GROMACS .gro file of C-alpha atoms in nm:
model
  153
    1UNK     CA    1  -2.586  -1.732  -2.297
    2UNK     CA    2  -2.586  -1.359  -2.364
    3UNK     CA    3  -2.265  -1.167  -2.307
    4UNK     CA    4  -2.290  -0.801  -2.218
    5UNK     CA    5  -1.997  -0.568  -2.272
    6UNK     CA    6  -1.842  -0.477  -1.940
    7UNK     CA    7  -1.859  -0.112  -1.837
    8UNK     CA    8  -1.537   0.083  -1.814
    9UNK     CA    9  -1.427   0.042  -1.454
   10UNK     CA   10  -1.162   0.230  -1.262
   11UNK     CA   11  -1.046   0.172  -0.909
   12UNK     CA   12  -1.243   0.377  -0.661
   13UNK     CA   13  -1.119   0.394  -0.305
   14UNK     CA   14  -0.971   0.104  -0.110
   15UNK     CA   15  -1.095   0.006   0.236
   16UNK     CA   16  -0.855  -0.155   0.482
   17UNK     CA   17  -0.931  -0.303   0.822
   18UNK     CA   18  -0.684  -0.188   1.087
   19UNK     CA   19  -0.631  -0.267   1.453
   20UNK     CA   20  -0.528   0.082   1.569
   21UNK     CA   21  -0.671   0.368   1.365
   22UNK     CA   22  -0.444   0.640   1.504
   23UNK     CA   23  -0.130   0.433   1.438
   24UNK     CA   24  -0.240   0.353   1.082
   25UNK     CA   25  -0.340   0.711   0.999
   26UNK     CA   26   0.002   0.827   1.119
   27UNK     CA   27   0.179   0.563   0.906
   28UNK     CA   28  -0.011   0.641   0.586
   29UNK     CA   29   0.022   1.017   0.633
   30UNK     CA   30   0.390   1.029   0.731
   31UNK     CA   31   0.513   0.734   0.524
   32UNK     CA   32   0.309   0.772   0.206
   33UNK     CA   33   0.203   1.136   0.220
   34UNK     CA   34  -0.174   1.089   0.227
   35UNK     CA   35  -0.393   1.375   0.348
   36UNK     CA   36  -0.650   1.306   0.617
   37UNK     CA   37  -0.978   1.405   0.453
   38UNK     CA   38  -1.198   1.317   0.748
   39UNK     CA   39  -1.260   1.089   1.040
   40UNK     CA   40  -1.565   0.954   1.208
   41UNK     CA   41  -1.686   0.750   1.498
   42UNK     CA   42  -2.007   0.585   1.605
   43UNK     CA   43  -1.951   0.439   1.947
   44UNK     CA   44  -1.658   0.200   1.918
   45UNK     CA   45  -1.669   0.209   1.536
   46UNK     CA   46  -1.401   0.446   1.406
   47UNK     CA   47  -1.282   0.527   1.055
   48UNK     CA   48  -1.065   0.769   0.861
   49UNK     CA   49  -1.070   0.889   0.501
   50UNK     CA   50  -0.729   0.946   0.340
   51UNK     CA   51  -0.653   1.083  -0.004
   52UNK     CA   52  -0.467   1.314  -0.234
   53UNK     CA   53  -0.576   1.659  -0.355
   54UNK     CA   54  -0.915   1.608  -0.191
   55UNK     CA   55  -0.983   1.277  -0.370
   56UNK     CA   56  -1.051   0.972  -0.152
   57UNK     CA   57  -0.797   0.689  -0.194
   58UNK     CA   58  -0.807   0.489   0.132
   59UNK     CA   59  -1.065   0.433   0.401
   60UNK     CA   60  -0.924   0.285   0.721
   61UNK     CA   61  -1.171   0.095   0.939
   62UNK     CA   62  -1.073   0.018   1.299
   63UNK     CA   63  -1.236  -0.323   1.332
   64UNK     CA   64  -0.960  -0.583   1.340
   65UNK     CA   65  -0.733  -0.765   1.580
   66UNK     CA   66  -0.404  -0.934   1.506
   67UNK     CA   67  -0.217  -0.904   1.178
   68UNK     CA   68  -0.292  -0.935   0.808
   69UNK     CA   69  -0.304  -1.298   0.693
   70UNK     CA   70  -0.104  -1.392   0.386
   71UNK     CA   71  -0.223  -1.752   0.409
   72UNK     CA   72  -0.593  -1.702   0.340
   73UNK     CA   73  -0.773  -1.591   0.022
   74UNK     CA   74  -0.814  -1.217  -0.015
   75UNK     CA   75  -0.594  -0.917  -0.073
   76UNK     CA   76  -0.241  -1.006  -0.186
   77UNK     CA   77  -0.092  -0.657  -0.175
   78UNK     CA   78  -0.177  -0.297  -0.248
   79UNK     CA   79   0.037  -0.108  -0.499
   80UNK     CA   80   0.090   0.264  -0.545
   81UNK     CA   81   0.254   0.410  -0.857
   82UNK     CA   82   0.481   0.715  -0.860
   83UNK     CA   83   0.646   0.893  -1.153
   84UNK     CA   84   1.009   0.787  -1.107
   85UNK     CA   85   1.251   0.573  -0.909
   86UNK     CA   86   1.388   0.878  -0.723
   87UNK     CA   87   1.040   0.930  -0.576
   88UNK     CA   88   1.035   0.562  -0.475
   89UNK     CA   89   1.360   0.622  -0.286
   90UNK     CA   90   1.216   0.930  -0.110
   91UNK     CA   91   0.919   0.720   0.006
   92UNK     CA   92   1.158   0.444   0.114
   93UNK     CA   93   1.350   0.691   0.329
   94UNK     CA   94   1.030   0.813   0.498
   95UNK     CA   95   0.920   0.453   0.564
   96UNK     CA   96   1.258   0.356   0.707
   97UNK     CA   97   1.226   0.649   0.951
   98UNK     CA   98   0.897   0.488   1.062
   99UNK     CA   99   1.069   0.148   1.104
  100UNK     CA  100   0.853  -0.015   0.837
  101UNK     CA  101   0.922  -0.381   0.762
  102UNK     CA  102   1.076  -0.424   0.416
  103UNK     CA  103   1.068  -0.749   0.218
  104UNK     CA  104   1.370  -0.661  -0.001
  105UNK     CA  105   1.666  -0.431   0.045
  106UNK     CA  106   1.589  -0.113  -0.148
  107UNK     CA  107   1.444  -0.081  -0.497
  108UNK     CA  108   1.403  -0.409  -0.685
  109UNK     CA  109   1.290  -0.480  -1.042
  110UNK     CA  110   0.952  -0.640  -1.112
  111UNK     CA  111   1.133  -0.920  -1.295
  112UNK     CA  112   1.450  -0.998  -1.487
  113UNK     CA  113   1.497  -0.740  -1.762
  114UNK     CA  114   1.208  -0.526  -1.638
  115UNK     CA  115   1.254  -0.151  -1.620
  116UNK     CA  116   0.971  -0.111  -1.369
  117UNK     CA  117   1.027  -0.175  -1.001
  118UNK     CA  118   0.993  -0.045  -0.652
  119UNK     CA  119   0.990  -0.119  -0.282
  120UNK     CA  120   0.790  -0.384  -0.099
  121UNK     CA  121   0.696  -0.338   0.266
  122UNK     CA  122   0.424  -0.385   0.527
  123UNK     CA  123   0.205  -0.138   0.710
  124UNK     CA  124   0.168  -0.157   1.092
  125UNK     CA  125  -0.093  -0.434   1.057
  126UNK     CA  126   0.123  -0.643   0.823
  127UNK     CA  127  -0.070  -0.547   0.507
  128UNK     CA  128   0.169  -0.591   0.216
  129UNK     CA  129   0.229  -0.274   0.015
  130UNK     CA  130   0.431  -0.167  -0.287
  131UNK     CA  131   0.543   0.171  -0.421
  132UNK     CA  132   0.676   0.147  -0.776
  133UNK     CA  133   0.780   0.345  -1.080
  134UNK     CA  134   0.716   0.227  -1.437
  135UNK     CA  135   1.074   0.304  -1.546
  136UNK     CA  136   1.422   0.332  -1.396
  137UNK     CA  137   1.472   0.001  -1.217
  138UNK     CA  138   1.667  -0.161  -1.503
  139UNK     CA  139   1.983  -0.206  -1.295
  140UNK     CA  140   1.802  -0.323  -0.980
  141UNK     CA  141   1.802  -0.690  -0.880
  142UNK     CA  142   1.499  -0.909  -0.952
  143UNK     CA  143   1.455  -1.120  -0.635
  144UNK     CA  144   1.213  -1.368  -0.796
  145UNK     CA  145   1.408  -1.402  -1.123
  146UNK     CA  146   1.175  -1.411  -1.422
  147UNK     CA  147   0.867  -1.445  -1.197
  148UNK     CA  148   0.690  -1.122  -1.096
  149UNK     CA  149   0.853  -0.985  -0.781
  150UNK     CA  150   0.521  -0.832  -0.674
  151UNK     CA  151   0.361  -1.177  -0.674
  152UNK     CA  152   0.611  -1.349  -0.449
  153UNK     CA  153   0.691  -1.150  -0.138
   0.00000   0.00000   0.00000
């Protein structure tokens, strides 16, 4: 068997199915600060492009009913990194104003003794999300003990 070196890959954009495009665009813009780069429609098919500084990060596709399933294979959660824990707290405040569902109370560490940590919450369709900082969560609780907090919420 021949093994070929893998190309250098980076994450491109992420596509999420949503039930109500307008509601989701509002949540991601107001709660996470994304810019709306464009929208489109073709009959009942609707979508929106969201990003930062003109770069596409998320595409929202209105083509779902119900809520995100955590009991079937697929996406576990989507994580966004910020520079510091104070920025995590600013995002948390904006999300609380939108009545987002949180899985833990405030900033939590990624694990016992970890300095990285953040907030864990759901979007309007129940998609699990995280906003974290690589440093500054040393004193925060670690809800899953030594296991990765981001894996068990």
